[in-house]
Structures are given as structure tokens and as C-alpha cells.
Amino acid sequence: MKMHKDQIALSKAIESGDTDLVYTVLLRLKESMTQGDFLMSIRSMPISYSLFLQYCRQQNPKLLEDLYYQEDNFIEEGNCKVMRSFDDERLDDRTETLNQAIKCYQKGRHDFVIKQTEDQIKLLKYQRRLEEEFNRPYMDLSLHQTIYRLTVENNFKVSEQLRKEFKVPDRRYWWIKIQALAEAGEWVELDKFSRNKKPPVGMEAFVEVCAKHHNVNEAMKYMSEVSPEQKVRCLVKVGNKKAAADTAFENRNEEELNFVLSKCGHSDRQLVESIKSMKQQLGLKR
């Protein structure tokens, strides 16, 4: 580099495998050449060009976007615009930047990302209306986080409207609502929801959220409706290892007995002996 043999220096830096050394030469080149000449000189070296793109991603996002534009890399250019939209403080500016991203994706014929970006614009507008109506922050939450927060705050009708508007799959929506109701301590509403129709997530989901929030009595209400293959695990989750062992024995399932045994601690010596006896009995019956 001191001899101004920068291209040779760059080649040697790449051969060394030392990325810091490559960056040192790249930045030297960037300062000593026009931007056009600099880019032309490094494009023929994939490693150096890739490292420069990585540098731009962290230090100069606008230049990165310009490079993708020059290369007709529409998808990456659109991605840059999406990332840039987060810097826009006004909603109108943000939606405009996202609409520019959609135009890039349309050029790249990437239908999936077009739909996702359109949905993001729709969600942002929806969140702004929610903020105006409830005087609480919703902007920049994901769709699921928005539904979750609305449910925790007892805005059940609005969360249901949001689910329909964005076509959230039943199974995913049930999981979100079950967990949100449990966090809010809405046990009556949770019980009502469980009877609404056959849960697409299984009754063990209700047991799990109740146990997570240390409400064993509530969890036991759902135990009778838990599928047989999940009952032992659910009983362990609520801390009833004795009942779990008895259920496993009734099922004549040694694997389930071993599972309960694996969850026993030093204070469960009597239960451990009981489970060992159960396993012996199952062995004799075979």
C-alpha cells in the first residue's frame, strides 16, 4: 500500500484470509479513487465485493441501496427500502417508503414479499387507528403481538376483527388468545373460550397455560378432556406426579412411567420406589 500498489495489496489481503486486512485495503481504495472506479475495481473480486457490501450494510445503507439499484437486484433493493422505512417517523413517509419497496418487488416478480409488505402497510394503519382509539402504543408490534395485547387488555371483539382481517389461522389464533387470557388472569373467559368449539390446539394447551401461571386448580378443570396420550405429561406439568404415575400404570405404558421417573427428585423417594414396583408388575404381566 505504501508503494501505491493497491490492487496487488487487495489480492494479497484476500489470499491471507484476514478480513480486517481486506477492510483496511478496501477503505484505502475507497478514499483514493472515485466511487465508479472503486466499484469497478472490486466487482471482479467476489470476496472483496461481498465484504464491502457487508460494510455498507452496517455503515452506509444508502450506498448499499444504490449498489443494488445499479445491479438491478430488485429484491435486495426492496429489502433496503423496508429497513429504511423504520427510520421514518411519520406514518405517511413510512408507507411511501414501503410502497417504493413494493415496486421493487414487483420488478423482481416476488409475489410473496409483495403481499407481506402490503399487509405490513395495512397493519401499520390499523395500529395507528388503535392508538387513537385506546390511547395506548401499538405501532411496530407484530400482528401476533397486537392481537395478544388487545386480548390481554380485554378488547376481545377488536382482536377477533384483526384475526379475520389478516386471516390468522385458527390454530395460531387459539394459541395467542389462550396465552393472553391466562396472562390477564381471565380464567372465566378462558373456560368460556374452551367451550366455544373443539379446540384446534387440544385441551392440553389449556392445562399448560394454567400450569405456567401457577393455577393448578384451573388446570385440573381441563384434565378430564385431555387426550389419553397427553394426560401423563399434563399431570406432571401441574405437579401431580403421583396421579401421572398411576395413569401411566393404568395405560400399561412403561415409557410414560420412565418419563414420570425422570421428573422425580430427592423428595420423591417413596414415589420412585412405587414406580419401580409398577414397572416390575408390568414386566411380570408380559
mmCIF file of C-alpha atoms in Angstrom:
data_model
loop_
_atom_site.group_PDB
_atom_site.id
_atom_site.type_symbol
_atom_site.label_atom_id
_atom_site.label_comp_id
_atom_site.label_asym_id
_atom_site.label_seq_id
_atom_site.Cartn_x
_atom_site.Cartn_y
_atom_site.Cartn_z
ATOM 1 C CA MET A 1 0.000 0.000 0.000
ATOM 2 C CA LYS A 2 2.900 2.410 0.760
ATOM 3 C CA MET A 3 4.167 1.704 -2.767
ATOM 4 C CA HIS A 4 0.630 2.559 -4.080
ATOM 5 C CA LYS A 5 0.205 -0.981 -5.425
ATOM 6 C CA ASP A 6 -3.329 -1.085 -4.066
ATOM 7 C CA GLN A 7 -4.749 -3.750 -6.404
ATOM 8 C CA ILE A 8 -1.883 -6.119 -5.553
ATOM 9 C CA ALA A 9 -2.362 -5.264 -1.872
ATOM 10 C CA LEU A 10 -6.058 -6.183 -2.148
ATOM 11 C CA SER A 11 -5.236 -9.509 -3.822
ATOM 12 C CA LYS A 12 -2.678 -10.318 -1.112
ATOM 13 C CA ALA A 13 -5.129 -9.352 1.636
ATOM 14 C CA ILE A 14 -7.775 -11.685 0.167
ATOM 15 C CA GLU A 15 -5.219 -14.515 -0.095
ATOM 16 C CA SER A 16 -4.343 -14.027 3.584
ATOM 17 C CA GLY A 17 -7.935 -14.759 4.636
ATOM 18 C CA ASP A 18 -7.730 -11.874 7.134
ATOM 19 C CA THR A 19 -10.982 -9.866 6.779
ATOM 20 C CA ASP A 20 -9.606 -6.937 8.807
ATOM 21 C CA LEU A 21 -6.713 -6.688 6.360
ATOM 22 C CA VAL A 22 -9.139 -6.759 3.414
ATOM 23 C CA TYR A 23 -11.218 -3.989 5.001
ATOM 24 C CA THR A 24 -8.068 -1.890 5.533
ATOM 25 C CA VAL A 25 -7.220 -2.072 1.828
ATOM 26 C CA LEU A 26 -10.830 -1.550 0.720
ATOM 27 C CA LEU A 27 -11.200 1.627 2.753
ATOM 28 C CA ARG A 28 -7.863 2.900 1.444
ATOM 29 C CA LEU A 29 -9.047 2.257 -2.125
ATOM 30 C CA LYS A 30 -12.410 3.897 -1.430
ATOM 31 C CA GLU A 31 -10.693 7.084 -0.246
ATOM 32 C CA SER A 32 -8.181 7.275 -3.084
ATOM 33 C CA MET A 33 -10.464 6.528 -6.054
ATOM 34 C CA THR A 34 -13.718 7.861 -7.473
ATOM 35 C CA GLN A 35 -16.737 5.789 -6.462
ATOM 36 C CA GLY A 36 -17.251 4.485 -10.001
ATOM 37 C CA ASP A 37 -13.627 3.386 -10.420
ATOM 38 C CA PHE A 38 -13.598 1.872 -6.933
ATOM 39 C CA LEU A 39 -16.681 -0.236 -7.519
ATOM 40 C CA MET A 40 -15.454 -1.325 -10.936
ATOM 41 C CA SER A 41 -12.146 -2.449 -9.423
ATOM 42 C CA ILE A 42 -13.662 -4.597 -6.663
ATOM 43 C CA ARG A 43 -16.605 -6.117 -8.559
ATOM 44 C CA SER A 44 -14.217 -8.552 -10.252
ATOM 45 C CA MET A 45 -13.222 -9.868 -6.804
ATOM 46 C CA PRO A 46 -16.308 -11.546 -5.258
ATOM 47 C CA ILE A 47 -14.823 -11.806 -1.756
ATOM 48 C CA SER A 48 -13.816 -8.150 -1.543
ATOM 49 C CA TYR A 49 -17.130 -7.027 -3.064
ATOM 50 C CA SER A 50 -19.088 -9.172 -0.623
ATOM 51 C CA LEU A 51 -17.153 -7.703 2.323
ATOM 52 C CA PHE A 52 -17.734 -4.181 1.027
ATOM 53 C CA LEU A 53 -21.484 -4.861 0.812
ATOM 54 C CA GLN A 54 -21.366 -6.073 4.409
ATOM 55 C CA TYR A 55 -19.526 -2.865 5.377
ATOM 56 C CA CYS A 56 -22.200 -0.758 3.635
ATOM 57 C CA ARG A 57 -24.962 -2.708 5.367
ATOM 58 C CA GLN A 58 -23.589 -1.538 8.710
ATOM 59 C CA GLN A 59 -22.062 1.845 7.860
ATOM 60 C CA ASN A 60 -23.709 3.192 4.705
ATOM 61 C CA PRO A 61 -27.154 1.666 3.963
ATOM 62 C CA LYS A 62 -27.943 4.340 1.331
ATOM 63 C CA LEU A 63 -24.866 3.389 -0.723
ATOM 64 C CA LEU A 64 -25.849 -0.287 -0.379
ATOM 65 C CA GLU A 65 -29.290 0.519 -1.780
ATOM 66 C CA ASP A 66 -27.709 2.447 -4.682
ATOM 67 C CA LEU A 67 -25.429 -0.517 -5.480
ATOM 68 C CA TYR A 68 -28.387 -2.911 -5.641
ATOM 69 C CA TYR A 69 -30.215 -0.405 -7.883
ATOM 70 C CA GLN A 70 -27.234 -0.276 -10.278
ATOM 71 C CA GLU A 71 -27.154 -4.089 -10.399
ATOM 72 C CA ASP A 72 -30.932 -4.420 -10.992
ATOM 73 C CA ASN A 73 -31.051 -6.504 -7.822
ATOM 74 C CA PHE A 74 -34.680 -5.575 -7.198
ATOM 75 C CA ILE A 75 -35.294 -7.856 -4.221
ATOM 76 C CA GLU A 76 -32.323 -6.599 -2.200
ATOM 77 C CA GLU A 77 -33.087 -3.005 -3.177
ATOM 78 C CA GLY A 78 -36.627 -3.520 -1.880
ATOM 79 C CA ASN A 79 -35.259 -5.031 1.328
ATOM 80 C CA CYS A 80 -33.114 -1.918 1.840
ATOM 81 C CA LYS A 81 -36.184 0.283 1.477
ATOM 82 C CA VAL A 82 -38.106 -1.822 4.005
ATOM 83 C CA MET A 83 -35.253 -1.417 6.508
ATOM 84 C CA ARG A 84 -35.097 2.319 5.763
ATOM 85 C CA SER A 85 -38.833 2.659 6.428
ATOM 86 C CA PHE A 86 -38.187 2.036 10.132
ATOM 87 C CA ASP A 87 -36.288 5.348 10.267
ATOM 88 C CA ASP A 88 -39.332 7.283 9.043
ATOM 89 C CA GLU A 89 -41.153 8.855 11.969
ATOM 90 C CA ARG A 90 -44.319 9.911 10.120
ATOM 91 C CA LEU A 91 -46.711 7.159 9.072
ATOM 92 C CA ASP A 92 -47.235 8.741 5.634
ATOM 93 C CA ASP A 93 -43.476 8.757 4.966
ATOM 94 C CA ARG A 94 -43.184 5.189 6.130
ATOM 95 C CA THR A 95 -45.985 3.873 3.942
ATOM 96 C CA GLU A 96 -44.499 5.771 0.966
ATOM 97 C CA THR A 97 -41.110 4.065 1.506
ATOM 98 C CA LEU A 98 -42.825 0.678 1.802
ATOM 99 C CA ASN A 99 -44.762 1.360 -1.409
ATOM 100 C CA GLN A 100 -41.421 2.050 -3.119
ATOM 101 C CA ALA A 101 -40.243 -1.333 -1.817
ATOM 102 C CA ILE A 102 -43.348 -2.967 -3.328
ATOM 103 C CA LYS A 103 -42.459 -1.503 -6.731
ATOM 104 C CA CYS A 104 -39.010 -3.097 -6.452
ATOM 105 C CA TYR A 105 -40.527 -6.466 -5.530
ATOM 106 C CA GLN A 106 -42.933 -6.178 -8.468
ATOM 107 C CA LYS A 107 -39.957 -5.721 -10.809
ATOM 108 C CA GLY A 108 -38.398 -8.813 -9.235
ATOM 109 C CA ARG A 109 -41.744 -10.679 -9.513
ATOM 110 C CA HIS A 110 -41.641 -11.729 -5.864
ATOM 111 C CA ASP A 111 -45.356 -12.129 -5.122
ATOM 112 C CA PHE A 112 -44.952 -13.458 -1.575
ATOM 113 C CA VAL A 113 -42.921 -10.445 -0.385
ATOM 114 C CA ILE A 114 -45.298 -8.052 -2.172
ATOM 115 C CA LYS A 115 -48.212 -9.491 -0.164
ATOM 116 C CA GLN A 116 -46.220 -9.341 3.099
ATOM 117 C CA THR A 117 -45.282 -5.690 2.532
ATOM 118 C CA GLU A 118 -48.876 -4.771 1.621
ATOM 119 C CA ASP A 119 -50.033 -6.455 4.831
ATOM 120 C CA GLN A 120 -47.412 -4.514 6.803
ATOM 121 C CA ILE A 121 -48.785 -1.209 5.458
ATOM 122 C CA LYS A 122 -52.303 -2.316 6.330
ATOM 123 C CA LEU A 123 -51.201 -3.339 9.843
ATOM 124 C CA LEU A 124 -49.436 -0.009 10.459
ATOM 125 C CA LYS A 125 -52.602 1.907 9.515
ATOM 126 C CA TYR A 126 -54.671 -0.395 11.714
ATOM 127 C CA GLN A 127 -52.274 0.133 14.634
ATOM 128 C CA ARG A 128 -52.473 3.913 14.235
ATOM 129 C CA ARG A 129 -56.289 3.706 14.499
ATOM 130 C CA LEU A 130 -55.939 1.549 17.628
ATOM 131 C CA GLU A 131 -53.584 4.096 19.195
ATOM 132 C CA GLU A 132 -56.069 6.869 18.507
ATOM 133 C CA GLU A 133 -58.982 4.832 19.885
ATOM 134 C CA PHE A 134 -57.378 3.379 23.026
ATOM 135 C CA ASN A 135 -54.583 5.906 23.658
ATOM 136 C CA ARG A 136 -52.016 3.102 24.022
ATOM 137 C CA PRO A 137 -48.918 2.208 21.953
ATOM 138 C CA TYR A 138 -49.386 -0.409 19.224
ATOM 139 C CA MET A 139 -47.118 0.775 16.409
ATOM 140 C CA ASP A 140 -44.307 -1.598 15.400
ATOM 141 C CA LEU A 141 -45.798 -4.587 17.189
ATOM 142 C CA SER A 142 -46.086 -7.700 15.061
ATOM 143 C CA LEU A 143 -49.564 -8.890 14.074
ATOM 144 C CA HIS A 144 -49.445 -11.586 16.760
ATOM 145 C CA GLN A 145 -48.216 -9.157 19.416
ATOM 146 C CA THR A 146 -51.047 -6.769 18.519
ATOM 147 C CA ILE A 147 -53.696 -9.495 18.882
ATOM 148 C CA TYR A 148 -52.043 -10.652 22.120
ATOM 149 C CA ARG A 149 -52.026 -7.153 23.645
ATOM 150 C CA LEU A 150 -55.628 -6.483 22.623
ATOM 151 C CA THR A 151 -56.676 -9.752 24.272
ATOM 152 C CA VAL A 152 -54.753 -9.012 27.485
ATOM 153 C CA GLU A 153 -56.475 -5.608 27.566
ATOM 154 C CA ASN A 154 -59.925 -7.267 27.193
ATOM 155 C CA ASN A 155 -60.532 -5.895 23.713
ATOM 156 C CA PHE A 156 -61.801 -9.268 22.501
ATOM 157 C CA LYS A 157 -64.008 -8.001 19.663
ATOM 158 C CA VAL A 158 -61.209 -5.902 18.174
ATOM 159 C CA SER A 159 -58.714 -8.794 18.357
ATOM 160 C CA GLU A 160 -61.262 -11.028 16.611
ATOM 161 C CA GLN A 161 -61.739 -8.402 13.868
ATOM 162 C CA LEU A 162 -57.958 -8.243 13.422
ATOM 163 C CA ARG A 163 -57.783 -12.041 13.141
ATOM 164 C CA LYS A 164 -60.402 -12.018 10.379
ATOM 165 C CA GLU A 165 -58.869 -9.028 8.587
ATOM 166 C CA PHE A 166 -55.446 -10.714 8.356
ATOM 167 C CA LYS A 167 -56.729 -14.292 8.020
ATOM 168 C CA VAL A 168 -54.778 -15.637 11.007
ATOM 169 C CA PRO A 169 -55.012 -19.473 11.006
ATOM 170 C CA ASP A 170 -57.276 -20.917 13.702
ATOM 171 C CA ARG A 171 -54.582 -22.917 15.449
ATOM 172 C CA ARG A 172 -52.245 -19.919 15.706
ATOM 173 C CA TYR A 173 -55.035 -17.613 16.893
ATOM 174 C CA TRP A 174 -56.135 -20.057 19.584
ATOM 175 C CA TRP A 175 -52.593 -20.285 20.949
ATOM 176 C CA ILE A 176 -52.271 -16.492 21.064
ATOM 177 C CA LYS A 177 -55.631 -15.998 22.771
ATOM 178 C CA ILE A 178 -55.181 -18.830 25.281
ATOM 179 C CA GLN A 179 -51.822 -17.487 26.427
ATOM 180 C CA ALA A 180 -53.072 -13.883 26.561
ATOM 181 C CA LEU A 181 -56.171 -14.797 28.609
ATOM 182 C CA ALA A 182 -54.014 -16.735 31.065
ATOM 183 C CA GLU A 183 -51.588 -13.828 31.441
ATOM 184 C CA ALA A 184 -54.519 -11.471 32.091
ATOM 185 C CA GLY A 185 -55.939 -13.895 34.682
ATOM 186 C CA GLU A 186 -59.190 -14.098 32.717
ATOM 187 C CA TRP A 187 -59.962 -17.653 33.866
ATOM 188 C CA VAL A 188 -63.722 -17.390 33.307
ATOM 189 C CA GLU A 189 -63.172 -16.100 29.783
ATOM 190 C CA LEU A 190 -60.616 -18.872 29.174
ATOM 191 C CA ASP A 191 -63.132 -21.508 30.285
ATOM 192 C CA LYS A 192 -65.784 -19.956 28.050
ATOM 193 C CA PHE A 193 -63.360 -19.928 25.114
ATOM 194 C CA SER A 194 -62.537 -23.627 25.630
ATOM 195 C CA ARG A 195 -66.244 -24.474 25.198
ATOM 196 C CA ASN A 196 -66.663 -22.324 22.098
ATOM 197 C CA LYS A 197 -65.883 -25.212 19.745
ATOM 198 C CA LYS A 198 -63.452 -28.101 19.545
ATOM 199 C CA PRO A 199 -60.022 -26.525 20.199
ATOM 200 C CA PRO A 200 -57.632 -26.950 17.245
ATOM 201 C CA VAL A 201 -54.735 -26.967 19.739
ATOM 202 C CA GLY A 202 -56.022 -29.702 22.071
ATOM 203 C CA MET A 203 -57.122 -29.300 25.693
ATOM 204 C CA GLU A 204 -53.552 -29.853 26.883
ATOM 205 C CA ALA A 205 -52.850 -26.268 25.747
ATOM 206 C CA PHE A 206 -55.285 -25.003 28.392
ATOM 207 C CA VAL A 207 -53.636 -27.144 31.067
ATOM 208 C CA GLU A 208 -50.217 -25.876 30.006
ATOM 209 C CA VAL A 209 -51.060 -22.152 30.270
ATOM 210 C CA CYS A 210 -52.799 -22.615 33.613
ATOM 211 C CA ALA A 211 -49.787 -24.503 34.979
ATOM 212 C CA LYS A 212 -47.448 -21.836 33.589
ATOM 213 C CA HIS A 213 -49.291 -19.212 35.631
ATOM 214 C CA HIS A 214 -49.368 -21.467 38.733
ATOM 215 C CA ASN A 215 -53.140 -22.007 38.722
ATOM 216 C CA VAL A 216 -53.313 -25.764 39.352
ATOM 217 C CA ASN A 217 -56.997 -25.779 40.308
ATOM 218 C CA GLU A 218 -57.906 -24.184 36.976
ATOM 219 C CA ALA A 219 -55.633 -26.591 35.099
ATOM 220 C CA MET A 220 -57.337 -29.613 36.672
ATOM 221 C CA LYS A 221 -60.702 -28.490 35.235
ATOM 222 C CA TYR A 222 -59.442 -29.342 31.750
ATOM 223 C CA MET A 223 -57.669 -32.579 32.683
ATOM 224 C CA SER A 224 -60.645 -34.854 32.013
ATOM 225 C CA GLU A 225 -60.781 -33.639 28.401
ATOM 226 C CA VAL A 226 -57.068 -34.048 27.675
ATOM 227 C CA SER A 227 -56.261 -36.747 25.117
ATOM 228 C CA PRO A 228 -55.071 -40.036 26.735
ATOM 229 C CA GLU A 229 -51.633 -39.850 25.120
ATOM 230 C CA GLN A 230 -51.038 -36.394 26.653
ATOM 231 C CA LYS A 231 -52.580 -36.921 30.086
ATOM 232 C CA VAL A 232 -49.460 -38.185 31.890
ATOM 233 C CA ARG A 233 -47.355 -35.256 30.685
ATOM 234 C CA CYS A 234 -50.085 -32.789 31.658
ATOM 235 C CA LEU A 235 -50.344 -34.256 35.169
ATOM 236 C CA VAL A 236 -46.583 -33.862 35.546
ATOM 237 C CA LYS A 237 -46.833 -30.240 34.366
ATOM 238 C CA VAL A 238 -49.290 -29.410 37.146
ATOM 239 C CA GLY A 239 -47.024 -31.135 39.678
ATOM 240 C CA ASN A 240 -49.193 -34.216 40.300
ATOM 241 C CA LYS A 241 -46.563 -36.874 39.675
ATOM 242 C CA LYS A 242 -48.395 -39.495 41.778
ATOM 243 C CA ALA A 243 -51.515 -39.257 39.591
ATOM 244 C CA ALA A 244 -49.270 -39.234 36.492
ATOM 245 C CA ALA A 245 -47.598 -42.488 37.601
ATOM 246 C CA ASP A 246 -50.970 -44.105 38.357
ATOM 247 C CA THR A 247 -52.294 -43.067 34.929
ATOM 248 C CA ALA A 248 -49.191 -44.447 33.199
ATOM 249 C CA PHE A 249 -49.626 -47.734 35.074
ATOM 250 C CA GLU A 250 -53.310 -47.919 34.086
ATOM 251 C CA ASN A 251 -52.205 -47.343 30.492
ATOM 252 C CA ARG A 252 -49.672 -50.178 30.929
ATOM 253 C CA ASN A 253 -47.113 -47.802 29.426
ATOM 254 C CA GLU A 254 -43.547 -48.267 30.675
ATOM 255 C CA GLU A 255 -42.287 -45.336 28.605
ATOM 256 C CA GLU A 256 -44.681 -42.998 30.428
ATOM 257 C CA LEU A 257 -43.581 -44.445 33.778
ATOM 258 C CA ASN A 258 -39.964 -43.734 32.826
ATOM 259 C CA PHE A 259 -40.952 -40.180 31.928
ATOM 260 C CA VAL A 260 -42.512 -39.618 35.355
ATOM 261 C CA LEU A 261 -39.472 -41.240 36.960
ATOM 262 C CA SER A 262 -37.184 -38.795 35.120
ATOM 263 C CA LYS A 263 -39.088 -35.903 36.706
ATOM 264 C CA CYS A 264 -38.731 -37.190 40.273
ATOM 265 C CA GLY A 265 -36.333 -35.510 42.690
ATOM 266 C CA HIS A 266 -34.769 -36.339 46.076
ATOM 267 C CA SER A 267 -38.061 -35.624 47.842
ATOM 268 C CA ASP A 268 -39.899 -38.239 45.745
ATOM 269 C CA ARG A 269 -38.173 -41.361 47.088
ATOM 270 C CA GLN A 270 -41.416 -43.093 48.023
ATOM 271 C CA LEU A 271 -42.895 -42.379 44.571
ATOM 272 C CA VAL A 272 -39.683 -43.601 42.895
ATOM 273 C CA GLU A 273 -39.977 -46.939 44.703
ATOM 274 C CA SER A 274 -43.660 -47.124 43.778
ATOM 275 C CA ILE A 275 -42.872 -46.540 40.078
ATOM 276 C CA LYS A 276 -40.149 -49.204 40.143
ATOM 277 C CA SER A 277 -42.702 -51.627 41.610
ATOM 278 C CA MET A 278 -45.191 -50.706 38.866
ATOM 279 C CA LYS A 279 -42.562 -51.401 36.197
ATOM 280 C CA GLN A 280 -41.835 -54.816 37.723
ATOM 281 C CA GLN A 281 -45.530 -55.654 37.696
ATOM 282 C CA LEU A 282 -45.826 -54.671 34.052
ATOM 283 C CA GLY A 283 -42.828 -56.879 33.268
ATOM 284 C CA LEU A 284 -44.397 -59.878 35.050
ATOM 285 C CA LYS A 285 -47.734 -59.404 33.246
ATOM 286 C CA ARG A 286 -45.933 -59.658 29.897
#
